[in-house]
PDB file of C-alpha atoms in Angstrom:
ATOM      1  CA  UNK A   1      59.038 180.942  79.678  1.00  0.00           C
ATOM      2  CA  UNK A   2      56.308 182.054  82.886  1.00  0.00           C
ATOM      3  CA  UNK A   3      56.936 185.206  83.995  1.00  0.00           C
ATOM      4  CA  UNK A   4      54.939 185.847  87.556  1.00  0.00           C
ATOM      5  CA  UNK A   5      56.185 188.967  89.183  1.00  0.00           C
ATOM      6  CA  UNK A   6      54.413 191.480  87.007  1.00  0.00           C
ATOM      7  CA  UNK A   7      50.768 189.594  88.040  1.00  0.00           C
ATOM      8  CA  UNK A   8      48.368 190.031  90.511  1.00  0.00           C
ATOM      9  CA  UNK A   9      48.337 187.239  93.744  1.00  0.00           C
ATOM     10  CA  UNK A  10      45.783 185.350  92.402  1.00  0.00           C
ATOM     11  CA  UNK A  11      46.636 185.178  88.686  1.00  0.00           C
ATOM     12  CA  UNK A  12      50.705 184.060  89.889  1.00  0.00           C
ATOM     13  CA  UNK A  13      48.644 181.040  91.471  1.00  0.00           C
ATOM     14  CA  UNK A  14      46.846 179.817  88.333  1.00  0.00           C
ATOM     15  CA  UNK A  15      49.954 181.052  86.140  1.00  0.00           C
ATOM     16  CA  UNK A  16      52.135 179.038  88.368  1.00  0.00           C
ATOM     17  CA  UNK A  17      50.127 175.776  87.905  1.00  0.00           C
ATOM     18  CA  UNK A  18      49.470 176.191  83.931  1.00  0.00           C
ATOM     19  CA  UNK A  19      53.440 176.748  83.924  1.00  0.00           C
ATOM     20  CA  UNK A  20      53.918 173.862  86.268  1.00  0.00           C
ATOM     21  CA  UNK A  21      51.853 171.639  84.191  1.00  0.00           C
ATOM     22  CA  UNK A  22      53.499 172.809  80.935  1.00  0.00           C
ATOM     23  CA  UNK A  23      56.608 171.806  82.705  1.00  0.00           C
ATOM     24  CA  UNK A  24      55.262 168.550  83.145  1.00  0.00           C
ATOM     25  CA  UNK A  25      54.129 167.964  79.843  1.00  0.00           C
ATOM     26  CA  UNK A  26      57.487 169.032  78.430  1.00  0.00           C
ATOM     27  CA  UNK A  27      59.536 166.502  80.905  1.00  0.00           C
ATOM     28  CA  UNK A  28      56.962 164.075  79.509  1.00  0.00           C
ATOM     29  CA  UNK A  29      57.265 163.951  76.032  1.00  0.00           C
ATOM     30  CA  UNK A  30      60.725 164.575  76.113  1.00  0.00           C
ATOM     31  CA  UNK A  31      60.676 161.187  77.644  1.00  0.00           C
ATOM     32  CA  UNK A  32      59.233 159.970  75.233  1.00  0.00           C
ATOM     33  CA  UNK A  33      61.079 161.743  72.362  1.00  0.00           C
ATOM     34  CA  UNK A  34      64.335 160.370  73.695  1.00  0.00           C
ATOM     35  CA  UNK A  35      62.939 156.472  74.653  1.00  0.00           C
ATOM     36  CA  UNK A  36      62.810 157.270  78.994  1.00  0.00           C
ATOM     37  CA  UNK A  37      66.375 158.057  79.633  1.00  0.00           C
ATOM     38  CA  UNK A  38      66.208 157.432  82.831  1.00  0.00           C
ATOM     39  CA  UNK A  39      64.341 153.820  82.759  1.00  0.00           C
ATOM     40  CA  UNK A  40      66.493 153.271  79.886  1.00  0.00           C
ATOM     41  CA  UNK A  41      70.041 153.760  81.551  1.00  0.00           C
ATOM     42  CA  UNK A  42      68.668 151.400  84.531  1.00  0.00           C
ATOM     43  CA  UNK A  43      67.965 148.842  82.304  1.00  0.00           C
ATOM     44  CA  UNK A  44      71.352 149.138  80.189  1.00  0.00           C
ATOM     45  CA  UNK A  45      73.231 148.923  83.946  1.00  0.00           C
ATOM     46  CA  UNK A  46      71.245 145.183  84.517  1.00  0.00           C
ATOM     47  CA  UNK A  47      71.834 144.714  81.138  1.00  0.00           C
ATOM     48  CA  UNK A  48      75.799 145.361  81.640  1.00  0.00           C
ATOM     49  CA  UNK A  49      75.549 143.038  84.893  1.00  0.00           C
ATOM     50  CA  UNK A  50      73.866 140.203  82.958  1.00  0.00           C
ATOM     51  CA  UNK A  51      76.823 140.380  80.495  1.00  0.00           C
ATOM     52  CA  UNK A  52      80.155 140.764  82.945  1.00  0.00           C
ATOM     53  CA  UNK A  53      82.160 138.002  82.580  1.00  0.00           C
ATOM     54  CA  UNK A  54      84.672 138.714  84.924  1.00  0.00           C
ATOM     55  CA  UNK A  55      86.740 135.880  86.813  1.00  0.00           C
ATOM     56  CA  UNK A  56      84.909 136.279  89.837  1.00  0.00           C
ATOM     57  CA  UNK A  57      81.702 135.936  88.883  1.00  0.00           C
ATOM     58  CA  UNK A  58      82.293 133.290  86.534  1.00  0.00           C
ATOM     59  CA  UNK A  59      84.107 131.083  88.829  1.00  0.00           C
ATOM     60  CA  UNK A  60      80.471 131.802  91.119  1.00  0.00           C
ATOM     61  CA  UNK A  61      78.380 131.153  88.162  1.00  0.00           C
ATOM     62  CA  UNK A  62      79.965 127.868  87.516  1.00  0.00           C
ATOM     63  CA  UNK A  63      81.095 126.384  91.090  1.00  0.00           C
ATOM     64  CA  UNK A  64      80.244 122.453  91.213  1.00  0.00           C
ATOM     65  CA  UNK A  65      79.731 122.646  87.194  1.00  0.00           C
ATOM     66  CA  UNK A  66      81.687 120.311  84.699  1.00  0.00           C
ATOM     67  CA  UNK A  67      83.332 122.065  82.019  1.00  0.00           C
ATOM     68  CA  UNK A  68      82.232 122.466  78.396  1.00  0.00           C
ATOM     69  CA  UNK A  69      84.734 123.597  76.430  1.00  0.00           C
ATOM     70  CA  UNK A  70      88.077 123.910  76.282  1.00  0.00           C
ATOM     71  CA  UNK A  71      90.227 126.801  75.972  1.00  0.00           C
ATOM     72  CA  UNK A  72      91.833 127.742  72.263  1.00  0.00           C
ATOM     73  CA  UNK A  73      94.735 126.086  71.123  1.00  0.00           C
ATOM     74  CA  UNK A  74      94.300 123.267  72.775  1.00  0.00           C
ATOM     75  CA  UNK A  75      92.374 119.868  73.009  1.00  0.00           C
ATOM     76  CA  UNK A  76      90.881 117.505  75.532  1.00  0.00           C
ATOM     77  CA  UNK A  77      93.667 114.758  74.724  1.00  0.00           C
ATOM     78  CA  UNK A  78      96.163 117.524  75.470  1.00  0.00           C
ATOM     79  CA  UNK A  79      94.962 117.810  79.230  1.00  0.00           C
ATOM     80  CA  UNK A  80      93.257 114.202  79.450  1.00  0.00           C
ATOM     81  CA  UNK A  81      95.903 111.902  78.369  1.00  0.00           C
ATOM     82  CA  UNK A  82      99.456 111.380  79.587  1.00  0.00           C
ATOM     83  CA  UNK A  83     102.055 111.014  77.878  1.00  0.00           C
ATOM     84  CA  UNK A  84     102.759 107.377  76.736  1.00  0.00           C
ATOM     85  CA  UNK A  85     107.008 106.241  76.837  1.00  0.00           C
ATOM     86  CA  UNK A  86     108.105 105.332  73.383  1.00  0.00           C
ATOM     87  CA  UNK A  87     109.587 102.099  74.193  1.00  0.00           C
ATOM     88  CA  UNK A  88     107.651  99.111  74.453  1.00  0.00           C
ATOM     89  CA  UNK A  89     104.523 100.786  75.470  1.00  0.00           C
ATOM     90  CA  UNK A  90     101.707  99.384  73.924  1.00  0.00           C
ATOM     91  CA  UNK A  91      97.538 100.585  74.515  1.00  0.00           C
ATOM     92  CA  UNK A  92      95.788  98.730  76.364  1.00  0.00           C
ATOM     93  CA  UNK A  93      96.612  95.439  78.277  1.00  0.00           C
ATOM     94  CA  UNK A  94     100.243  93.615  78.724  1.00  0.00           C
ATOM     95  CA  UNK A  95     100.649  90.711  76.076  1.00  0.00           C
ATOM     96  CA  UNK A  96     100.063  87.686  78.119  1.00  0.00           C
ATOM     97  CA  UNK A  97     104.120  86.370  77.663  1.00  0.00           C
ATOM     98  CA  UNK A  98     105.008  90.100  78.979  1.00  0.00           C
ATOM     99  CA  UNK A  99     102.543  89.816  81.770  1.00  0.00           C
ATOM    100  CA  UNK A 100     103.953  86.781  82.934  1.00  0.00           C
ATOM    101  CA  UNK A 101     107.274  87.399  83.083  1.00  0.00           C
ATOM    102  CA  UNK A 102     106.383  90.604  84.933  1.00  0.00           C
ATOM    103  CA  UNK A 103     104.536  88.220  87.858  1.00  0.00           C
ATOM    104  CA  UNK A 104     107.446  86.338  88.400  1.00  0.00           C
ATOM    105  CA  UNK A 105     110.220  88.714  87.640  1.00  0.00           C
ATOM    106  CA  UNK A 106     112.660  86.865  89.788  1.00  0.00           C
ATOM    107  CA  UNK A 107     112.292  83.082  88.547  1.00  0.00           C
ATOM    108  CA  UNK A 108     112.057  84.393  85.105  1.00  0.00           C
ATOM    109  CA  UNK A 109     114.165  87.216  84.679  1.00  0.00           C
ATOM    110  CA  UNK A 110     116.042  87.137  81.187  1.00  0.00           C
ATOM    111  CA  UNK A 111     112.885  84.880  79.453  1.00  0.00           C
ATOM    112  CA  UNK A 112     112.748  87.679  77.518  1.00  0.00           C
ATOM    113  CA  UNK A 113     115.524  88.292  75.695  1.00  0.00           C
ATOM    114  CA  UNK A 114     116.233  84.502  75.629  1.00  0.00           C
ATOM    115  CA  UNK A 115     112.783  84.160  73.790  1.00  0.00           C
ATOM    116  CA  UNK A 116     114.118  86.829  71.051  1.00  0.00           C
ATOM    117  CA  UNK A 117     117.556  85.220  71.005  1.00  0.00           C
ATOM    118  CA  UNK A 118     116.195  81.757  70.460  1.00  0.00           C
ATOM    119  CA  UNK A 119     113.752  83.077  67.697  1.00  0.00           C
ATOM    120  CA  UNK A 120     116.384  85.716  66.315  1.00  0.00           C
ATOM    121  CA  UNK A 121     119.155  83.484  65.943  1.00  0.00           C
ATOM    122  CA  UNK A 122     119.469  81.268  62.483  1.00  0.00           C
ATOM    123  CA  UNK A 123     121.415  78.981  64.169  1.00  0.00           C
ATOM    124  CA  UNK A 124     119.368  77.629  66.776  1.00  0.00           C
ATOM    125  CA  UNK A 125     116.542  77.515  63.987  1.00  0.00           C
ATOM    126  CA  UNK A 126     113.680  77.801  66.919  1.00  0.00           C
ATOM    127  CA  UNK A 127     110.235  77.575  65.953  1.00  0.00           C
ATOM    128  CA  UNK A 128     107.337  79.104  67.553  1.00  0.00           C
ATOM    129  CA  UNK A 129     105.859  76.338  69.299  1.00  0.00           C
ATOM    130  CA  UNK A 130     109.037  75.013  70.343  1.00  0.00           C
ATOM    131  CA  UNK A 131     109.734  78.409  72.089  1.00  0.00           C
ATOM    132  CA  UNK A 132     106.041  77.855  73.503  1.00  0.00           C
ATOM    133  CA  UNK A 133     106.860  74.684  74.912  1.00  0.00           C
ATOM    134  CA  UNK A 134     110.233  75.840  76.810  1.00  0.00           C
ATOM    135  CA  UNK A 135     108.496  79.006  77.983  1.00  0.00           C
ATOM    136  CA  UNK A 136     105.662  76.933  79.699  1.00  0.00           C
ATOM    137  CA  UNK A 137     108.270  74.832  80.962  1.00  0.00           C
ATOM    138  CA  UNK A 138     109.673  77.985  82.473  1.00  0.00           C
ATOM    139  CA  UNK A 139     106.641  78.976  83.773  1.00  0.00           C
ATOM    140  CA  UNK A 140     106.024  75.995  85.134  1.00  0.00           C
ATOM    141  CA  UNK A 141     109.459  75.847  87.045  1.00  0.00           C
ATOM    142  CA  UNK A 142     108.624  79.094  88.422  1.00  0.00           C
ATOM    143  CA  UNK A 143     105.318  78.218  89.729  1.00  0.00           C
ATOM    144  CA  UNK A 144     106.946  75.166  91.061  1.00  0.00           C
ATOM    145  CA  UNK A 145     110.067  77.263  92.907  1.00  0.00           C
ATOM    146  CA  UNK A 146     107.178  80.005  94.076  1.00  0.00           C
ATOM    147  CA  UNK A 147     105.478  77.331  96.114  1.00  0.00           C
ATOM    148  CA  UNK A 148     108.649  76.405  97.595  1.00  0.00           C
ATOM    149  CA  UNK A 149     109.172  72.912  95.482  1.00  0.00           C
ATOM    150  CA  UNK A 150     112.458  71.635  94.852  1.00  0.00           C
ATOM    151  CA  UNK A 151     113.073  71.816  90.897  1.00  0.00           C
ATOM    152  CA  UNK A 152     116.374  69.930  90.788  1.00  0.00           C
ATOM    153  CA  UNK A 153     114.618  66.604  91.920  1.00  0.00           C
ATOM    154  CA  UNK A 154     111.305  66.725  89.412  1.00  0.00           C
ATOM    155  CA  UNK A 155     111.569  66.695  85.511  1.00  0.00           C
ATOM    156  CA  UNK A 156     109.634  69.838  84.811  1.00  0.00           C
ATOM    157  CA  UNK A 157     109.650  68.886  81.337  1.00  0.00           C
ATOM    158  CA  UNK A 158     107.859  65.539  81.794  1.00  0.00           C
ATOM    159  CA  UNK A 159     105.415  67.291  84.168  1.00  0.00           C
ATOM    160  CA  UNK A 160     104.453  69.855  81.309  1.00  0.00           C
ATOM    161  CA  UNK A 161     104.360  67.029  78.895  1.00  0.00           C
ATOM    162  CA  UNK A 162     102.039  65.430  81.694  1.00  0.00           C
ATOM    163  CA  UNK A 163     100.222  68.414  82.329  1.00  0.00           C
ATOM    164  CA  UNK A 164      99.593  69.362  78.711  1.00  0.00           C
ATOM    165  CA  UNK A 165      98.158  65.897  77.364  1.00  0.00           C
ATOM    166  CA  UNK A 166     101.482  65.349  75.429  1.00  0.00           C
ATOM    167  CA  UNK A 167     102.569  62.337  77.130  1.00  0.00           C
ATOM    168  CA  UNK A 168     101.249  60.190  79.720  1.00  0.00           C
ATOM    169  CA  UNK A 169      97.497  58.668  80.550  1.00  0.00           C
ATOM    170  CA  UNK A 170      94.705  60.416  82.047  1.00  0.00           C
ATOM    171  CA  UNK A 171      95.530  58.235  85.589  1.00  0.00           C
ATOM    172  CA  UNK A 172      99.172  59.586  85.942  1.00  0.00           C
ATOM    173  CA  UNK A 173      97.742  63.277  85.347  1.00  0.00           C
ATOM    174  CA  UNK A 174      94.868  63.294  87.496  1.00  0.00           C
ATOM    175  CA  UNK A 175      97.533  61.915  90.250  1.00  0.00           C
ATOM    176  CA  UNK A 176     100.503  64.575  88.875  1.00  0.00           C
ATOM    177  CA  UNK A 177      97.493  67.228  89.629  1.00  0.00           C
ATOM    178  CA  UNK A 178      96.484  65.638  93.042  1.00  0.00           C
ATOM    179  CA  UNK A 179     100.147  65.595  94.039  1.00  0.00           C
ATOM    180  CA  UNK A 180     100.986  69.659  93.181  1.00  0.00           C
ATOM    181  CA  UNK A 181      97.973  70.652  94.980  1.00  0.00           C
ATOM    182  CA  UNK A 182      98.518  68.924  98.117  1.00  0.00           C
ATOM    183  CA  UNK A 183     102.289  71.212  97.255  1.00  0.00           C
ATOM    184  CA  UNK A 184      99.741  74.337  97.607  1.00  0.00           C
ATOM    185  CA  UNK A 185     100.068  74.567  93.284  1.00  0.00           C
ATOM    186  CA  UNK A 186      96.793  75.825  91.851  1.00  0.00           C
ATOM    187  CA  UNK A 187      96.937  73.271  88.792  1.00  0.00           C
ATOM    188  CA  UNK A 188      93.936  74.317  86.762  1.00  0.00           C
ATOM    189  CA  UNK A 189      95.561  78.037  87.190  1.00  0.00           C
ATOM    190  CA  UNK A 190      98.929  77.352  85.809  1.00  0.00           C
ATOM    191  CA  UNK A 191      97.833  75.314  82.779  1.00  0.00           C
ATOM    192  CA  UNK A 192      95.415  78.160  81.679  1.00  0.00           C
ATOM    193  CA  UNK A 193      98.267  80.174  81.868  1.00  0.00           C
ATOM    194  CA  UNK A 194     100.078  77.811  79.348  1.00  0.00           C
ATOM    195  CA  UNK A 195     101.125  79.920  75.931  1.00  0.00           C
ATOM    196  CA  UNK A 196     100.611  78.942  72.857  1.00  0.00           C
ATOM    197  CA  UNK A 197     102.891  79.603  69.897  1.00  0.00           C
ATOM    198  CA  UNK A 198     100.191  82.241  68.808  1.00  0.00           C
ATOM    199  CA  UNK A 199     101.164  84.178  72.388  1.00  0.00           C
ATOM    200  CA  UNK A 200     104.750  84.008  71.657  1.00  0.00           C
ATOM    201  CA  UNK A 201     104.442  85.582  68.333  1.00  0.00           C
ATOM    202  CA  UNK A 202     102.782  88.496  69.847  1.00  0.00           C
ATOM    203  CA  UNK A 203     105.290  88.414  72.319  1.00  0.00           C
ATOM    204  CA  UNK A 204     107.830  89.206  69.642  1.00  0.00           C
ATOM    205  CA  UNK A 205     106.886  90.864  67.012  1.00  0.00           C
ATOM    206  CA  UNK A 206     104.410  93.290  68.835  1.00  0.00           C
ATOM    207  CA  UNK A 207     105.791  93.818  71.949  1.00  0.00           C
ATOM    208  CA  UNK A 208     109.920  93.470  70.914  1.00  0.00           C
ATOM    209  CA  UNK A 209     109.647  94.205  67.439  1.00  0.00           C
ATOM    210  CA  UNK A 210     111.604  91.423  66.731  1.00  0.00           C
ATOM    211  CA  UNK A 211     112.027  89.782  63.122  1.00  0.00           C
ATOM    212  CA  UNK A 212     112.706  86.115  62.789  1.00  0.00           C
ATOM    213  CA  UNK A 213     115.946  85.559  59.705  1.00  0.00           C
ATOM    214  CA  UNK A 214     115.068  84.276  56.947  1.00  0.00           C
ATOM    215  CA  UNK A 215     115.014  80.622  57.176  1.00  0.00           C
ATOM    216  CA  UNK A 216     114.905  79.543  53.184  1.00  0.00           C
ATOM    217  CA  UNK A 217     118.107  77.666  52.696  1.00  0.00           C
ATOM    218  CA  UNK A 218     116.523  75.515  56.080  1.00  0.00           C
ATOM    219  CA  UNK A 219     118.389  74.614  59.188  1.00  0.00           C
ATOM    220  CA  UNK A 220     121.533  74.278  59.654  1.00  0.00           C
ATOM    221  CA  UNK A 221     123.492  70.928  60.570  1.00  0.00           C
ATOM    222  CA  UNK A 222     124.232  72.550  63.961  1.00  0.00           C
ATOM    223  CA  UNK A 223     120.657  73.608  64.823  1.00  0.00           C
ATOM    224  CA  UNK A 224     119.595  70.073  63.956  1.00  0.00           C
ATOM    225  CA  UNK A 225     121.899  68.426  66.397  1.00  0.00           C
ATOM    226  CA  UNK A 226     120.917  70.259  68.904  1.00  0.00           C
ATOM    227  CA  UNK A 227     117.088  69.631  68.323  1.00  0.00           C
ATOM    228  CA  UNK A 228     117.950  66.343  67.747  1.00  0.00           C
ATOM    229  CA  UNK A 229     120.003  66.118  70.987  1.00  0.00           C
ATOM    230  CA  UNK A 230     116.992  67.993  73.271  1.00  0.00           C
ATOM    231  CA  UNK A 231     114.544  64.978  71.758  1.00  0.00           C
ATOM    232  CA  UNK A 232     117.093  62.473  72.871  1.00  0.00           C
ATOM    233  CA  UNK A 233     117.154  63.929  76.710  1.00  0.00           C
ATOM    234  CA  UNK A 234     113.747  64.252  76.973  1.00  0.00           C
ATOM    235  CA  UNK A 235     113.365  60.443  75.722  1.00  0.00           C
ATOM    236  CA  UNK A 236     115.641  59.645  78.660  1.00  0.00           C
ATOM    237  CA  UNK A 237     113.657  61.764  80.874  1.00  0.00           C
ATOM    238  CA  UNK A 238     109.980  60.379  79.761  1.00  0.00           C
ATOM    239  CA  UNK A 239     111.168  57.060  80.208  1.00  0.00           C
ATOM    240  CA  UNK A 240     113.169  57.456  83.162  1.00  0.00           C
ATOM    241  CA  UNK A 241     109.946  58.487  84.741  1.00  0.00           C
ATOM    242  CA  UNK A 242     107.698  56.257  83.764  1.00  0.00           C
ATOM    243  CA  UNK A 243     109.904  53.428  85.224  1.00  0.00           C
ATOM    244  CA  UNK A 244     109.923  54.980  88.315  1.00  0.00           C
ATOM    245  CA  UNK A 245     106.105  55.076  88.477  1.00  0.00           C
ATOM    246  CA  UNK A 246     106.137  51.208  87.581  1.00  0.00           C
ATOM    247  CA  UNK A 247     108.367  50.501  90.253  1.00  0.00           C
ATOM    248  CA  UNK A 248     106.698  52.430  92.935  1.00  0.00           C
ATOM    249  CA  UNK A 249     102.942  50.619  92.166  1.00  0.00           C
ATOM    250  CA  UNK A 250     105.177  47.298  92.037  1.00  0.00           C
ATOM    251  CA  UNK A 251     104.517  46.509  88.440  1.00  0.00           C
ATOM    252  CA  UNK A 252     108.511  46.240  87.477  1.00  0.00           C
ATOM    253  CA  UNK A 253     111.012  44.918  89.695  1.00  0.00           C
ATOM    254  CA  UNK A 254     114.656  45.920  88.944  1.00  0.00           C
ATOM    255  CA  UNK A 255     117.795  46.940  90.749  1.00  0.00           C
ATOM    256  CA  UNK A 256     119.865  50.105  90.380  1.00  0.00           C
ATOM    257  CA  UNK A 257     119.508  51.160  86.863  1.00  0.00           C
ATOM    258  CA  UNK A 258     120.492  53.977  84.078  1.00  0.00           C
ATOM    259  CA  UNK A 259     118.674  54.494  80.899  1.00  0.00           C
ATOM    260  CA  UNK A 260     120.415  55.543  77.814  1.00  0.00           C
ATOM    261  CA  UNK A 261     119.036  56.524  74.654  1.00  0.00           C
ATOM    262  CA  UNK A 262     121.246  56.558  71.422  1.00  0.00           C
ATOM    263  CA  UNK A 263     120.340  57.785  68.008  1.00  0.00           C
ATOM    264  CA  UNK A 264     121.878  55.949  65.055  1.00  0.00           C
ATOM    265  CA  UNK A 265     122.399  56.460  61.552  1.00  0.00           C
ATOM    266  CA  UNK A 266     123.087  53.457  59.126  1.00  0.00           C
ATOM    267  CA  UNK A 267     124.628  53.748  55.538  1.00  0.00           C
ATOM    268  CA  UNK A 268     122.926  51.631  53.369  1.00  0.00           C
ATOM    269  CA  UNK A 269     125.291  52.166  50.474  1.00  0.00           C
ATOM    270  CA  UNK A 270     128.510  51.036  52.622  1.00  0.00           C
ATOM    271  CA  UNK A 271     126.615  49.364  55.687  1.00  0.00           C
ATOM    272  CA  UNK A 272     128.842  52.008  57.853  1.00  0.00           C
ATOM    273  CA  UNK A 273     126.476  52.742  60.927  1.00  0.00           C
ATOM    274  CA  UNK A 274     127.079  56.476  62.900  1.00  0.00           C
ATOM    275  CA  UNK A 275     126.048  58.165  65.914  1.00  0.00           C
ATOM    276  CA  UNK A 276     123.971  61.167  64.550  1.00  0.00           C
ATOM    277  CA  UNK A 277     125.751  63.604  65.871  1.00  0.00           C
ATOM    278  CA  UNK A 278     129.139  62.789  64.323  1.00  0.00           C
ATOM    279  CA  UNK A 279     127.541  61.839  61.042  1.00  0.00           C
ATOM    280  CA  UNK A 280     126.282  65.772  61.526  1.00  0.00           C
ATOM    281  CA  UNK A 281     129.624  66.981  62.085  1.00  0.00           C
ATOM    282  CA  UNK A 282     131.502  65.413  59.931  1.00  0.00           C
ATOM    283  CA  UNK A 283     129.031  66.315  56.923  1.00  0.00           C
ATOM    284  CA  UNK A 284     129.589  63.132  54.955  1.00  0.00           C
ATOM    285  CA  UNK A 285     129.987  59.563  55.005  1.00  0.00           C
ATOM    286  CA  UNK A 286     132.786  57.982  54.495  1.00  0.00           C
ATOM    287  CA  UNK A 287     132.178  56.516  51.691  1.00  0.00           C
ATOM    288  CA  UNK A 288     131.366  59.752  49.597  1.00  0.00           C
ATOM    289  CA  UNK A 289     134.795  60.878  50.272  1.00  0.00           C
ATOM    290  CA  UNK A 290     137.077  61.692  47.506  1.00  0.00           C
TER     291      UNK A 290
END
């Protein structure tokens, strides 16, 4: 401690500048002794700044920045992905059967559950490419009523059996396929649209969740009439047609006419004879009866 009032003038002077600088070099290394408090205490305020993380400056700091995380607790499907409806929702695209009855709700509205009652029902013993073939048919009369085509007057199912290489020469379906486009129908469109029995097992068992009955005991008498009675129409129909195209290119010459189609059963062991459909109802012939 400098004391300078009991010194002459000129010795306070020099005693005030050897106290001054002893002042000095205190202040100094008690700097240094204690790491620059000062400098120290600036630098632990940037230091603070560099750390805040409040929502202001965050929201700054990352303006026009994707994300990188995600918060606790939660995931990115949580926020990402909406949630999917339980029934009948599959990933990914439509089944082609669902997709086009969707298209043309209107002309096909109930194909659906007709599909899965057909398949379903151990009666009507339907197989899968049967139900193929009468939901192209559908589609077909759809595509047909969509481009404004009367239905009741055309066999749709000889044109699919045209259209599909079933029945028919390559002539009469290059001039079927001539004749539907100059209708405004987009042939080539609607037979790659054309299911096959593959499709209409999707169809069911994936998109339904239908199950098909157990068909070991075979079909029934019932079911086989009827298949037996939808070949018998369509014989009428295929050949009902193809006289008609005989007669308009002049090759057969006949007057009013009606075709009919019959489908007998003979008995060898009695020589009884039966139309097919009674012999199926009756379950017997007569001469196995008691």
């Amino acid at each position: 401690m400098c004391t300078l009032s009991s010194l002459p003038v000129a010795f306070q002077y020099a005693e005030s500048f050897t106290c001054h600088a002893e002042t000095l070099d205190r202040e100094s290394n008690a700097e240094h002794r204690n790491g620059f408090p000062r400098e120290r205490e600036l630098f632990g305020r940037l230091s603070m700044d560099d750390q805040d993380d409040s929502p202001d400056r965050s929201a700054h700091e990352n303006a026009g920045q994707d994300p990188q995380t995600t918060p606790p607790g939660s995931s990115e499907s949580d926020t990402s992905t909406p949630a999917v409806p339980a029934s009948r929702s599959k990933p990914g695209p439509q089944p082609k059967v669902a997709r086009l009855i969707s298209e043309y709700d209107r002309e096909l509205a109930g194909v659906g559950d007709e599909l899965e009652a057909r398949w379903t029902n151990p009666e009507t013993d339907a197989s899968l490419r049967s139900l193929a073939d009468w939901f192209n048919e559908q589609l077909l009369r759809a595509v047909l009523t969509a481009a404004g085509i009367e239905t009741i007057t055309e066999d749709v199912s000889h044109l699919y059996a045209v259209l599909s290489g079933e029945t028919g020469s390559r002539g009469e379906r290059t001039q079927l396929e001539r004749r539907l486009e100059r209708d405004g129908v987009a042939v080539e469109t609607v037979t790659d649209e054309f299911v096959s029995y593959g499709a209409i097992r999707s169809y069911l068992t994936g998109y339904r969740n239908a199950t098909a009955p157990s068909r070991t005991d075979g079909p029934s008498a019932a079911a086989t009439a009827r298949t037996i009675e939808e070949l018998r129409q369509r014989t009428v129909s295929v050949t009902e047609s193809k006289l008609d195209r005989l007669q308009e290119t002049d090759q057969l010459r006949v007057g009013p006419r009606r075709v009919f189609a019959d489908v007998q059963v003979l008995c060898e062991r009695c020589g009884k004879q039966y139309d097919v459909a009674d012999l199926l109802e009756s379950g017997a012939c007569d001469c196995y009866e008691p």
